[in-house]
Tab-separated table of C-alpha atoms and ligand atoms in Angstrom:
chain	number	residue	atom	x	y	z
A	262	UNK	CA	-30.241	-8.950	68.779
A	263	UNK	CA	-29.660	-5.566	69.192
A	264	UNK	CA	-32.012	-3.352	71.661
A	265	UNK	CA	-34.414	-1.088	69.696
A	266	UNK	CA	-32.272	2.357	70.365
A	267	UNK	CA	-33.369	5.365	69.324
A	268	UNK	CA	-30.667	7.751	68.748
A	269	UNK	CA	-31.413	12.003	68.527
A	270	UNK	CA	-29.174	14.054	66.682
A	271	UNK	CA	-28.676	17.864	67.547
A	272	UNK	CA	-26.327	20.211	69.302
A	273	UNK	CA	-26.038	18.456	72.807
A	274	UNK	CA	-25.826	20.934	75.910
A	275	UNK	CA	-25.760	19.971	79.026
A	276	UNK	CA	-23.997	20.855	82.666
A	277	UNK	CA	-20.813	18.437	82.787
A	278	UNK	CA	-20.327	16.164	85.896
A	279	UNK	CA	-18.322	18.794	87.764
A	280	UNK	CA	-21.215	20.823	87.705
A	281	UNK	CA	-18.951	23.616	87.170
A	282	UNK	CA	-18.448	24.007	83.234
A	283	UNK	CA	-20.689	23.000	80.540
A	284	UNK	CA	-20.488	19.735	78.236
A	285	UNK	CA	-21.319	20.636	74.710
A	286	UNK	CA	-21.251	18.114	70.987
A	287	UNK	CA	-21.796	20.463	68.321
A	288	UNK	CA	-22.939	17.286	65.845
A	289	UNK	CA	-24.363	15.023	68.809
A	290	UNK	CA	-26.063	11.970	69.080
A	291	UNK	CA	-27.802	10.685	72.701
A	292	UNK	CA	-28.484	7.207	72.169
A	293	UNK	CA	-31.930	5.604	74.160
A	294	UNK	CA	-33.015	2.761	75.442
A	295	UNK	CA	-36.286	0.951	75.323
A	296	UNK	CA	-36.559	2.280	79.125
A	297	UNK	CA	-36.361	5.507	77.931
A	298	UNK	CA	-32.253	5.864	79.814
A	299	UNK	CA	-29.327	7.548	77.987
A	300	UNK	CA	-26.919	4.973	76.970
A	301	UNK	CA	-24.548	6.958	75.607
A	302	UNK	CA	-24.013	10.647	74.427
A	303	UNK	CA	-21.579	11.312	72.080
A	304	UNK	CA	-20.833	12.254	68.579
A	305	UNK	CA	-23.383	11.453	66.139
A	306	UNK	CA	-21.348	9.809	63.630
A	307	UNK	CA	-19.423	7.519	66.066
A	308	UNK	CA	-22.860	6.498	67.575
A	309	UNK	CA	-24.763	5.916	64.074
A	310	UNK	CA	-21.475	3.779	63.201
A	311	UNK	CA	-21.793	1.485	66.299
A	312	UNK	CA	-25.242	1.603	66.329
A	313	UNK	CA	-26.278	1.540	63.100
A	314	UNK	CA	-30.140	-0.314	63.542
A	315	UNK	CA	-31.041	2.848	65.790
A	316	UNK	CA	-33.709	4.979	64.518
A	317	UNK	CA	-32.793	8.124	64.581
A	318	UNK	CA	-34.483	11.178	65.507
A	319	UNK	CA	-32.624	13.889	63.338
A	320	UNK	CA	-32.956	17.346	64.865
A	321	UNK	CA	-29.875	18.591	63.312
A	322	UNK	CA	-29.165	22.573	63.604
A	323	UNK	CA	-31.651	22.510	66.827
A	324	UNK	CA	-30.013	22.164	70.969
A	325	UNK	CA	-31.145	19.171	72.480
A	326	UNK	CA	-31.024	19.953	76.488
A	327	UNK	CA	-32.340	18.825	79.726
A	328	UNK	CA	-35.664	19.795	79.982
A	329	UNK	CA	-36.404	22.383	83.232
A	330	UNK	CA	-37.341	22.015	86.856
A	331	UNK	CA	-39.616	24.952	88.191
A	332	UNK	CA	-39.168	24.503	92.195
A	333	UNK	CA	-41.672	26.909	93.211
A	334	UNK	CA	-44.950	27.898	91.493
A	335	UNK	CA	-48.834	28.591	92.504
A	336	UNK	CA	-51.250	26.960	90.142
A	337	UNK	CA	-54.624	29.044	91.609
A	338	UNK	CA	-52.077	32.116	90.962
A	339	UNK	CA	-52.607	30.705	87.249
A	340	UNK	CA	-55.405	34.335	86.194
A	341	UNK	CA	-53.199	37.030	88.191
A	342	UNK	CA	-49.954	37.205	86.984
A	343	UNK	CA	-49.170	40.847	86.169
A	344	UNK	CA	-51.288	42.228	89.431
A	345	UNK	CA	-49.435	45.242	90.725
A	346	UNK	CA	-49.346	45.679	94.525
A	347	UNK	CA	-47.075	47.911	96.539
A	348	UNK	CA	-45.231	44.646	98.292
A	349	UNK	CA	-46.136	41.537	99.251
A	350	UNK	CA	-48.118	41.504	101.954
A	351	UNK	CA	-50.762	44.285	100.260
A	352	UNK	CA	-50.860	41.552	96.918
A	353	UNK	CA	-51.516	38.487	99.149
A	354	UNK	CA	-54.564	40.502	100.820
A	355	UNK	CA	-55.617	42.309	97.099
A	356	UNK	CA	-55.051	39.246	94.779
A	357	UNK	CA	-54.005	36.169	95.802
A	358	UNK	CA	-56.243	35.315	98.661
A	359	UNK	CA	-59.348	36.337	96.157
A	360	UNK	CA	-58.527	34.357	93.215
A	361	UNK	CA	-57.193	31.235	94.784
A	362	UNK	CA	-60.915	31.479	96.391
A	363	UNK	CA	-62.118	30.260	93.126
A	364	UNK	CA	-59.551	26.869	92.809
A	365	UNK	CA	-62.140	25.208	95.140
A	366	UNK	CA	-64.014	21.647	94.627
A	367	UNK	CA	-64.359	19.261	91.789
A	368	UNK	CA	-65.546	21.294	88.637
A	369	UNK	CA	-65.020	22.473	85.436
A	370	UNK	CA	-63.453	25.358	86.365
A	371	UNK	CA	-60.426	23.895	88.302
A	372	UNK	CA	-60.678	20.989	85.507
A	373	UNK	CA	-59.507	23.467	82.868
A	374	UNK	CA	-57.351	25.785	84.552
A	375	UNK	CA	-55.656	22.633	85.525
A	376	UNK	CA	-55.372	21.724	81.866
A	377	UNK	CA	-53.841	25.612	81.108
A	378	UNK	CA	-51.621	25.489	83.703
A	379	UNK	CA	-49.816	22.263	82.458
A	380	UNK	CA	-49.925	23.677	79.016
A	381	UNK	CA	-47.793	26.403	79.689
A	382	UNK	CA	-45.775	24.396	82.224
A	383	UNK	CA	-44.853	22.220	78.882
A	384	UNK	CA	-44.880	24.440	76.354
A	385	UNK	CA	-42.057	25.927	78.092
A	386	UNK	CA	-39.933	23.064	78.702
A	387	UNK	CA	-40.629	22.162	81.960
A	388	UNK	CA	-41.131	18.294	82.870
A	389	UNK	CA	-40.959	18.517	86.615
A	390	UNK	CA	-42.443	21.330	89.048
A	391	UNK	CA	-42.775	22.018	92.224
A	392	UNK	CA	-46.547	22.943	93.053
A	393	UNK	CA	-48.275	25.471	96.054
A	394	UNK	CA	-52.173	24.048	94.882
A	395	UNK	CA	-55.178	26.058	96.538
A	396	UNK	CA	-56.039	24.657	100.346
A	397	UNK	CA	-58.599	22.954	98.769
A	398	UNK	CA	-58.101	18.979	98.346
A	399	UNK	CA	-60.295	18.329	95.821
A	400	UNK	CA	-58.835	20.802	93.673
A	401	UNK	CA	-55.329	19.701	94.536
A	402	UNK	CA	-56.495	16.253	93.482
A	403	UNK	CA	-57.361	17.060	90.305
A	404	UNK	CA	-53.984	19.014	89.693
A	405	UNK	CA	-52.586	15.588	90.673
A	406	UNK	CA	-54.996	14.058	88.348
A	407	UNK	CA	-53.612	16.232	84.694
A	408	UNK	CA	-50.168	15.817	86.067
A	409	UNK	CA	-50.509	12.188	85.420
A	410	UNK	CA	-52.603	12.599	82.658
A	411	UNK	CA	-49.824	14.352	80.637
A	412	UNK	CA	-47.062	12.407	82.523
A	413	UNK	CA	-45.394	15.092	83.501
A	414	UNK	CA	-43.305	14.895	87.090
A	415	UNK	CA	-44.618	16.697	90.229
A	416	UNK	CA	-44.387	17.565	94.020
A	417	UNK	CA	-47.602	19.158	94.758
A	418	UNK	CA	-49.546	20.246	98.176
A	419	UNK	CA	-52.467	21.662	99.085
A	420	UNK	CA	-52.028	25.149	100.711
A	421	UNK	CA	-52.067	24.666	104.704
A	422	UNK	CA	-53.208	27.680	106.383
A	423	UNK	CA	-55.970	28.429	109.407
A	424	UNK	CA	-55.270	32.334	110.022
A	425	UNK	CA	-54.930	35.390	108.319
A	426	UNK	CA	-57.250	34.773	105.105
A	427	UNK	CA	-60.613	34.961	104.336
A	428	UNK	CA	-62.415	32.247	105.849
A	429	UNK	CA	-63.492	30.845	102.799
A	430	UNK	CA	-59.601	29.096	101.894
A	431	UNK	CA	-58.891	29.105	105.308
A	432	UNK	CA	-59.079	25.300	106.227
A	433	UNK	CA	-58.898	24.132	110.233
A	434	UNK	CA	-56.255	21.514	111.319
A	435	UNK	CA	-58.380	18.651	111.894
A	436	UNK	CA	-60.010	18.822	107.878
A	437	UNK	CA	-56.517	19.785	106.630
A	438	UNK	CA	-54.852	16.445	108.434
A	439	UNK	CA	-57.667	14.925	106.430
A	440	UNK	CA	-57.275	15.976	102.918
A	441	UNK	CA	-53.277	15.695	103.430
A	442	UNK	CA	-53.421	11.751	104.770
A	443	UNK	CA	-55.651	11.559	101.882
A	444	UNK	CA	-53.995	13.104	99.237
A	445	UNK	CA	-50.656	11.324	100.413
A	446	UNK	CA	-52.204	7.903	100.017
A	447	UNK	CA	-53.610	8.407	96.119
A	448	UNK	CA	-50.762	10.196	95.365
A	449	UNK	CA	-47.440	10.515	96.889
A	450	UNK	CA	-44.721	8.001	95.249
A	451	UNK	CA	-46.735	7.402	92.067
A	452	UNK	CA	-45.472	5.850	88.892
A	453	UNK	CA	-42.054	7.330	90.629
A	454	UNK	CA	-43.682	10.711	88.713
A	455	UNK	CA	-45.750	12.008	91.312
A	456	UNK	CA	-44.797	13.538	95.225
A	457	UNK	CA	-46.595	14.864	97.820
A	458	UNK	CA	-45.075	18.244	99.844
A	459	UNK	CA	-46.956	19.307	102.578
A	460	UNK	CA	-46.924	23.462	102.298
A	461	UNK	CA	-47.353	25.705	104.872
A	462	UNK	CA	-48.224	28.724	102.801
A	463	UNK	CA	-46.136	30.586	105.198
A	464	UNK	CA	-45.483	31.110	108.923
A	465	UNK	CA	-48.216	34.123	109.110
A	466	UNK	CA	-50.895	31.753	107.941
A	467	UNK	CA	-50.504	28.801	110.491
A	468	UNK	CA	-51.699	28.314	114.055
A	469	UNK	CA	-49.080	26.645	116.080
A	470	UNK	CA	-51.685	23.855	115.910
A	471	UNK	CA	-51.261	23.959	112.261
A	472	UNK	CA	-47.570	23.502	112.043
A	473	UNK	CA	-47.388	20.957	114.680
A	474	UNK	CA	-49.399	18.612	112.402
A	475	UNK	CA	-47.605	18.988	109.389
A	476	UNK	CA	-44.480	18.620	111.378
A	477	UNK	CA	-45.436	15.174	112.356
A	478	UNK	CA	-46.598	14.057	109.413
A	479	UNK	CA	-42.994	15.236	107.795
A	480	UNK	CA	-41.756	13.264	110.639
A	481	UNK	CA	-43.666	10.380	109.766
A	482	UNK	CA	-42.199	9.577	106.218
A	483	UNK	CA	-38.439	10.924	105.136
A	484	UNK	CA	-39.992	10.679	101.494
A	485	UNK	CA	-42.215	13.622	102.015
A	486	UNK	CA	-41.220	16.739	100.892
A	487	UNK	CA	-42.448	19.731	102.732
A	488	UNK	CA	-42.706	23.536	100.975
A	489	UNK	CA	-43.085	27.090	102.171
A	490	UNK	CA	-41.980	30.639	101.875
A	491	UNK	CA	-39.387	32.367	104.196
A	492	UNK	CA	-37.685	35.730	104.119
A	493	UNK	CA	-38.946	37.203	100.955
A	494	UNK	CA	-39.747	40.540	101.957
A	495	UNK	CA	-39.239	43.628	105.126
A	496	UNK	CA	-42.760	43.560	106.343
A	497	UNK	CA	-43.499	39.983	106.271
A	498	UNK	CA	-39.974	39.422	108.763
A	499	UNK	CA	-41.427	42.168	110.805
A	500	UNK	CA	-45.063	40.415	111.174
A	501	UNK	CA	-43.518	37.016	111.846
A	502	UNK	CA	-41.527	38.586	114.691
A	503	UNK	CA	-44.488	40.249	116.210
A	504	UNK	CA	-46.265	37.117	115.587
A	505	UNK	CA	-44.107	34.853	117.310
A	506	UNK	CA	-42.170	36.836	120.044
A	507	UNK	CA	-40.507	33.547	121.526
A	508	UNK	CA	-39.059	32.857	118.315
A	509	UNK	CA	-35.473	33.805	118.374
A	510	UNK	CA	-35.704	34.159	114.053
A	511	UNK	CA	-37.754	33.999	111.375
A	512	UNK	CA	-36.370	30.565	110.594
A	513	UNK	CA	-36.215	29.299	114.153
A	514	UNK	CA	-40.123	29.550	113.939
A	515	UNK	CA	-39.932	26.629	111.303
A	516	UNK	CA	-36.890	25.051	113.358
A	517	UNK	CA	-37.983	24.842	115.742
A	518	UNK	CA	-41.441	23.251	114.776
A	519	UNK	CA	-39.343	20.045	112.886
A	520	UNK	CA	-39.677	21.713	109.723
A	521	UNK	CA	-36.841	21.939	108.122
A	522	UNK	CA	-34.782	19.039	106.751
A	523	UNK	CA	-32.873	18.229	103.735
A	524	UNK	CA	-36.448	17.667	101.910
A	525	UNK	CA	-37.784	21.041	102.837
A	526	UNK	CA	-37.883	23.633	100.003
A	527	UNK	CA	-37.971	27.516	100.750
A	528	UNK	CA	-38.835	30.063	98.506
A	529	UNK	CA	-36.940	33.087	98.458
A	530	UNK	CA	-34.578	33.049	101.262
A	531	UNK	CA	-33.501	36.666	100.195
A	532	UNK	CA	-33.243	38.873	103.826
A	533	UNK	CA	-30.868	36.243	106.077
A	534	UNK	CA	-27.876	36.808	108.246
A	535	UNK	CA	-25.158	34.533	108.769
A	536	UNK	CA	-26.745	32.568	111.365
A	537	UNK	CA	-29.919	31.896	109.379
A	538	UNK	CA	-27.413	31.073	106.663
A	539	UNK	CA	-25.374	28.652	108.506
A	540	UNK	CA	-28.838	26.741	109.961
A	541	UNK	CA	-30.046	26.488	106.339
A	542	UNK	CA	-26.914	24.360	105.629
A	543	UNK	CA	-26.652	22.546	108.723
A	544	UNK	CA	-30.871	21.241	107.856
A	545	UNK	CA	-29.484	20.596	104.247
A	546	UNK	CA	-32.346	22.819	103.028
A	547	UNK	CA	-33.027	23.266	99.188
A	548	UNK	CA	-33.924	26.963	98.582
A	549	UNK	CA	-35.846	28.069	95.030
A	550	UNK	CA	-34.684	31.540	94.204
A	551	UNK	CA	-37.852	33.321	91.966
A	552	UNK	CA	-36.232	36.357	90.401
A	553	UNK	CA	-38.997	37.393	88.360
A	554	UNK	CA	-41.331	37.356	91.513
A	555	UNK	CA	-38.489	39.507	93.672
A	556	UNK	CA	-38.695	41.800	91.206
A	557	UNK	CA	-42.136	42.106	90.644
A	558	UNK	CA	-43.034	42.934	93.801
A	559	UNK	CA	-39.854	44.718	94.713
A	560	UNK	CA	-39.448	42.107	97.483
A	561	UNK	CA	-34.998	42.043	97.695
A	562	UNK	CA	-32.120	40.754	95.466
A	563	UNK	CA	-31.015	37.627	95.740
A	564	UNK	CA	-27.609	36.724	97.111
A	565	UNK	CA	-27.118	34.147	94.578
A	566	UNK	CA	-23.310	34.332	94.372
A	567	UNK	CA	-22.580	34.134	98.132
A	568	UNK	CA	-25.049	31.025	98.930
A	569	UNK	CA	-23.430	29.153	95.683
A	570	UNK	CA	-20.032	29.845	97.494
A	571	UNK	CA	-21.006	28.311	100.595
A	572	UNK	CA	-22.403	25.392	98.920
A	573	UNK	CA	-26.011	26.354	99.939
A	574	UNK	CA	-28.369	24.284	97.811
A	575	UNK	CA	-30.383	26.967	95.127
A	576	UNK	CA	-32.745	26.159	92.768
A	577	UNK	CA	-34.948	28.494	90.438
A	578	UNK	CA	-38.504	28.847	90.699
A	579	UNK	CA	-40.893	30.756	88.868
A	580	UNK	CA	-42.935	31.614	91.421
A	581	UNK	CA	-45.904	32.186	89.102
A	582	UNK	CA	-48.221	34.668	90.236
A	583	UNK	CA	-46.293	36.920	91.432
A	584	UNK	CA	-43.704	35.948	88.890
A	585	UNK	CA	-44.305	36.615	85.386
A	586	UNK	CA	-42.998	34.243	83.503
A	587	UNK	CA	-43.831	29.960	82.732
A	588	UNK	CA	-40.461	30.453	81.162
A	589	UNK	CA	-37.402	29.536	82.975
A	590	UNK	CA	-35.313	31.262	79.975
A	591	UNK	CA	-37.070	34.280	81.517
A	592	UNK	CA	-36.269	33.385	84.820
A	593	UNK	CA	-32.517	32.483	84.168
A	594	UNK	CA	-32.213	35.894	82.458
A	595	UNK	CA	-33.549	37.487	85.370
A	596	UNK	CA	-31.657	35.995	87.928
A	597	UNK	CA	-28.408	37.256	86.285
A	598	UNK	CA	-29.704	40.583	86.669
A	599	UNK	CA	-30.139	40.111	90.052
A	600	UNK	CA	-26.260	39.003	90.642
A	601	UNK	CA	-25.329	41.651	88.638
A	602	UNK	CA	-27.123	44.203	90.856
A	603	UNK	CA	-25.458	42.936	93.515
A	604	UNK	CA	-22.415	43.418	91.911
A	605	UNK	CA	-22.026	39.634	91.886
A	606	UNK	CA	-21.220	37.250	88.842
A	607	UNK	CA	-23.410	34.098	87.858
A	608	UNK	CA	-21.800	32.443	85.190
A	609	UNK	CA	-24.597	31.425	82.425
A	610	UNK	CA	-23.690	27.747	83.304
A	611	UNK	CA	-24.168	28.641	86.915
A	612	UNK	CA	-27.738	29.696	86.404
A	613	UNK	CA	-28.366	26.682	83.956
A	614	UNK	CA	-27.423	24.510	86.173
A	615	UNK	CA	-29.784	25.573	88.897
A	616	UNK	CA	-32.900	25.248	86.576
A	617	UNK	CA	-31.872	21.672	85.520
A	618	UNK	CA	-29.241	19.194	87.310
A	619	UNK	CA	-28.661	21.333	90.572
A	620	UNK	CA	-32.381	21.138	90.916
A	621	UNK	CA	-32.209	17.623	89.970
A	622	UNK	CA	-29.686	16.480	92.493
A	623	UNK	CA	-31.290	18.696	95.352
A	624	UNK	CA	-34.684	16.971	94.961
A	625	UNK	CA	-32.877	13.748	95.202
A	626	UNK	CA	-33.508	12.828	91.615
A	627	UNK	CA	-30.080	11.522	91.133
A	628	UNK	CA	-31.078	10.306	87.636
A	629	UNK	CA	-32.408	13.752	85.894
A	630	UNK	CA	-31.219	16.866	84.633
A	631	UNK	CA	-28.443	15.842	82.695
A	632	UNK	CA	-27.150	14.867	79.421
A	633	UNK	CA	-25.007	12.023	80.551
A	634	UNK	CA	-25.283	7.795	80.631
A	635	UNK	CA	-27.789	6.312	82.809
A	636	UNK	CA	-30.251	9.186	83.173
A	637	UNK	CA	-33.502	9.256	82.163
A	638	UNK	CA	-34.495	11.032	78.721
A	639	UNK	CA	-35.921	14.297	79.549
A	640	UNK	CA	-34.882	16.330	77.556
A	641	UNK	CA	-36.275	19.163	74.877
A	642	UNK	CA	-35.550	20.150	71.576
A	643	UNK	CA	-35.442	24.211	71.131
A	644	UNK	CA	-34.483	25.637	67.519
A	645	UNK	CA	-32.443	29.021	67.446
A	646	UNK	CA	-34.062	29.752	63.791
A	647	UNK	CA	-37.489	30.107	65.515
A	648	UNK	CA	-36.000	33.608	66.481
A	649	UNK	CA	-33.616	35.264	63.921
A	650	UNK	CA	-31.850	37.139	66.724
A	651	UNK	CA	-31.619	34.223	68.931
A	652	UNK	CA	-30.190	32.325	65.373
A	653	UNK	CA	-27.729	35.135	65.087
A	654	UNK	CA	-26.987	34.917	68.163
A	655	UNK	CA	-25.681	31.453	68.459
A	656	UNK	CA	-24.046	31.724	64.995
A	657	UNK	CA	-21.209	34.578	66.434
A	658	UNK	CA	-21.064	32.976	69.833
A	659	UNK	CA	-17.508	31.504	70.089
A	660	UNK	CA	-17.628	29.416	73.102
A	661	UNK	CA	-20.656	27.218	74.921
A	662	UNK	CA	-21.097	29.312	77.468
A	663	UNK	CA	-21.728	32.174	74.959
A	664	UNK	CA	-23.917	30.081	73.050
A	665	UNK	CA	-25.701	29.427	76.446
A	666	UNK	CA	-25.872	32.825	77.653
A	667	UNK	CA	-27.398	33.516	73.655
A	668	UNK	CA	-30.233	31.022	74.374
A	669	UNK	CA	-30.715	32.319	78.356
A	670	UNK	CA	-31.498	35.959	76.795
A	671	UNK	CA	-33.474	34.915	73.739
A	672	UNK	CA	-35.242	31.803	74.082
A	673	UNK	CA	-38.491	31.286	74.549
A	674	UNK	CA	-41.657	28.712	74.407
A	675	UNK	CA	-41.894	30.049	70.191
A	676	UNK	CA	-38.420	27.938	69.873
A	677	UNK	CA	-39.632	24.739	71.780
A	678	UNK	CA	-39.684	22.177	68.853
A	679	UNK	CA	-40.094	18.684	71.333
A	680	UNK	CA	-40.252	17.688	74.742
A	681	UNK	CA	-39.722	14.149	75.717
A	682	UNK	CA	-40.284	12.315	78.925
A	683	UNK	CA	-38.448	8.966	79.664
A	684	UNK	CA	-37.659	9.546	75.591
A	685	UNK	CA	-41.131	8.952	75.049
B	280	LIG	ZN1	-44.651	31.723	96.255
């Protein structure tokens, strides 16, 4: 007897297995398995004929896509998106370090805003994110907690820092290595949904003794992933130098402390030279590139064109608070803006591919992001008519990419008609 397939019709868009151009079936079916896997993806017709027990899912007229990765967001930066600061370093001291005061303990508080904070994480297409929690491990636990509650995929740490920030979220080593072991054992491989990052907010915020623990518990497991910021802005390079005079670079300060490796993520990576460059793909290091945030605070442009040509990996990353949108429409819009102000090109399937199977593949998820047999179902269901210039849009649009570019500058969480996890 033939397996109970489900089989979703729409317009099927996707980044093709080169990675380089864009696979796209106007009247498409993708064909599911109990398991929730992609069988096939093809033309509807063809797949109803061979197929013809499925039950289908008929979201004709609407784009059925992979749903997003967001590779670098704060949830206690969840109430200050928006707050204006000259740069960085003035907005960590005004804001941040204030508000994510409050994301502490077990309580109603952190309960809800964890609830909020996966709401708009979903309600903007995004299935798997990348998560900077407060330093507090309670709170971090129940982040953990709604992630698996909705069933949505995450790599989450608590926020590791012992310097630099009011003592209330600053945390010492010893209780830190506690919460982290902790927080590693409850959560870190779970239901194959759920991973644990250790995150050094940032170099500034760490003793040595600090970074010496993470780095051996990174050490410790090659399944860990480990998360924090580098290069984003002048005056943070400038205070890392004063800070560690021994250091040859900004990134020889995380070097040389074991951190970096093929499952370390950096946000930003905006102010490098060609010797920071060339470490970065010698470690195999994933960077998240957060337009919206690098604008916001005025922090650099991007060099999004010249790592892609030296085969750095980038990812995108909201970067939530200090970026300003859940939405990585809004963030894919934004990051062309930042090629084109460096008088560099990013193709629309370029910066597509960097939200869904570039992430995918970085993260060592070799099975999501993608339209294509074998990976897993994640994938959401956005209508064009939700917006009549989006609708318009896509109706004069000649090619894919055109189409694509239509739904980069247009779409938003008002055209999100389904998400679907595993198909489910
Ligand atoms: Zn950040």
């Amino acid at each position: 007897m033939q397996k109970p397939f489900v089989l979703v019709r729409g317009h099927l868009l996707s980044v093709a297995r080169n990675n380089t151009s864009l696979e796209e079936i106007r009247d498409g079916g993708l064909l599911i398995d109990d398991k929730g896997s992609i069988v096939k993806a093809g033309e509807f017709f063809s797949l109803q004929k061979d197929y013809p027990s499925a039950a289908i899912r008929d979201h004709s007229g609407s784009y059925i896509l992979p749903s997003f990765f967001d590779t670098h967001i704060h949830f206690p930066q969840l109430d200050m998106i928006g707050s204006c600061a000259e740069e960085l370093l003035l907005w960590l001291q005004r804001y941040t370090f204030p508000r994510e005061a409050a994301f502490r303990g077990k309580n109603d508080f952190v309960r809800l805003a964890a609830t909020h904070f996966v709401d708009e994480l979903v309600s903007n297409g995004t299935t798997t994110a990348v998560v900077y929690s407060s330093s507090c491990g309670d709170a971090t636990d129940l982040l953990f907690e709604e992630f698996e509650r909705r069933g949505i995929r995450g790599i989450i740490g608590k926020t590791s820092m012992d310097r630099h920030c009011p003592p209330e979220i600053a945390v010492d080593t010893q209780k830190d290595r506690e919460w982290t072991d902790d927080l590693i054992k409850r959560w870190h491989g779970k239901d194959e949904r759920l991973f644990y990052a250790l995150t050094p907010r940032f170099a500034p915020s760490c003793t040595n003794e600090m970074m010496s623990m993470l780095s051996e518990v990174y050490a410790s497991d090659p399944s860990l992933y480990l998360q924090t910021h580098y290069a984003e802005n002048q005056n943070e390079i400038k205070w890392v130098a004063d800070l560690f005079p021994d250091s040859k670079s900004y990134l020889d300060v995380y070097d040389s402390r074991g951190l970096l490796g093929a499952r370390t993520i950096l946000g930003h990576s905006i102010h490098t030279d060609a010797s920071d460059e060339a470490l970065l793909l010698d470690h195999g290091v994933v960077i998240s590139h957060c337009p919206t945030s690098n604008l916001f605070l005025g922090s650099g442009l991007f060099k999004g064109q010249s790592y892609l040509a030296q085969k750095q990996k980038v990812t995108l990353g909201t970067d939530i608070g200090a970026g300003t949108s859940f939405s990585q429409w809004q963030t894919m819009n934004e990051a062309y803006k930042v090629a084109q102000l460096r008088q560099e090109r990013l193709s629309p399937s370029d910066i597509f591919a960097l939200a869904t199977v570039s992430a995918a593949e970085h993260l060592g998820f070799k099975n999501l992001g993608r339209l294509d047999e074998g990976f897993s179902a994640d994938y959401q269901i956005v209508d064009p008519s939700a917006r009549a210039i989006l609708k318009r849009h896509v109706t004069v649009a000649e090619t894919a990419e055109e189409r694509l570019a239509a739904l980069i500058h247009f779409a938003d969480d008002r055209c999100l008609k389904g998400l679907h996890i595993q198909g489910t």
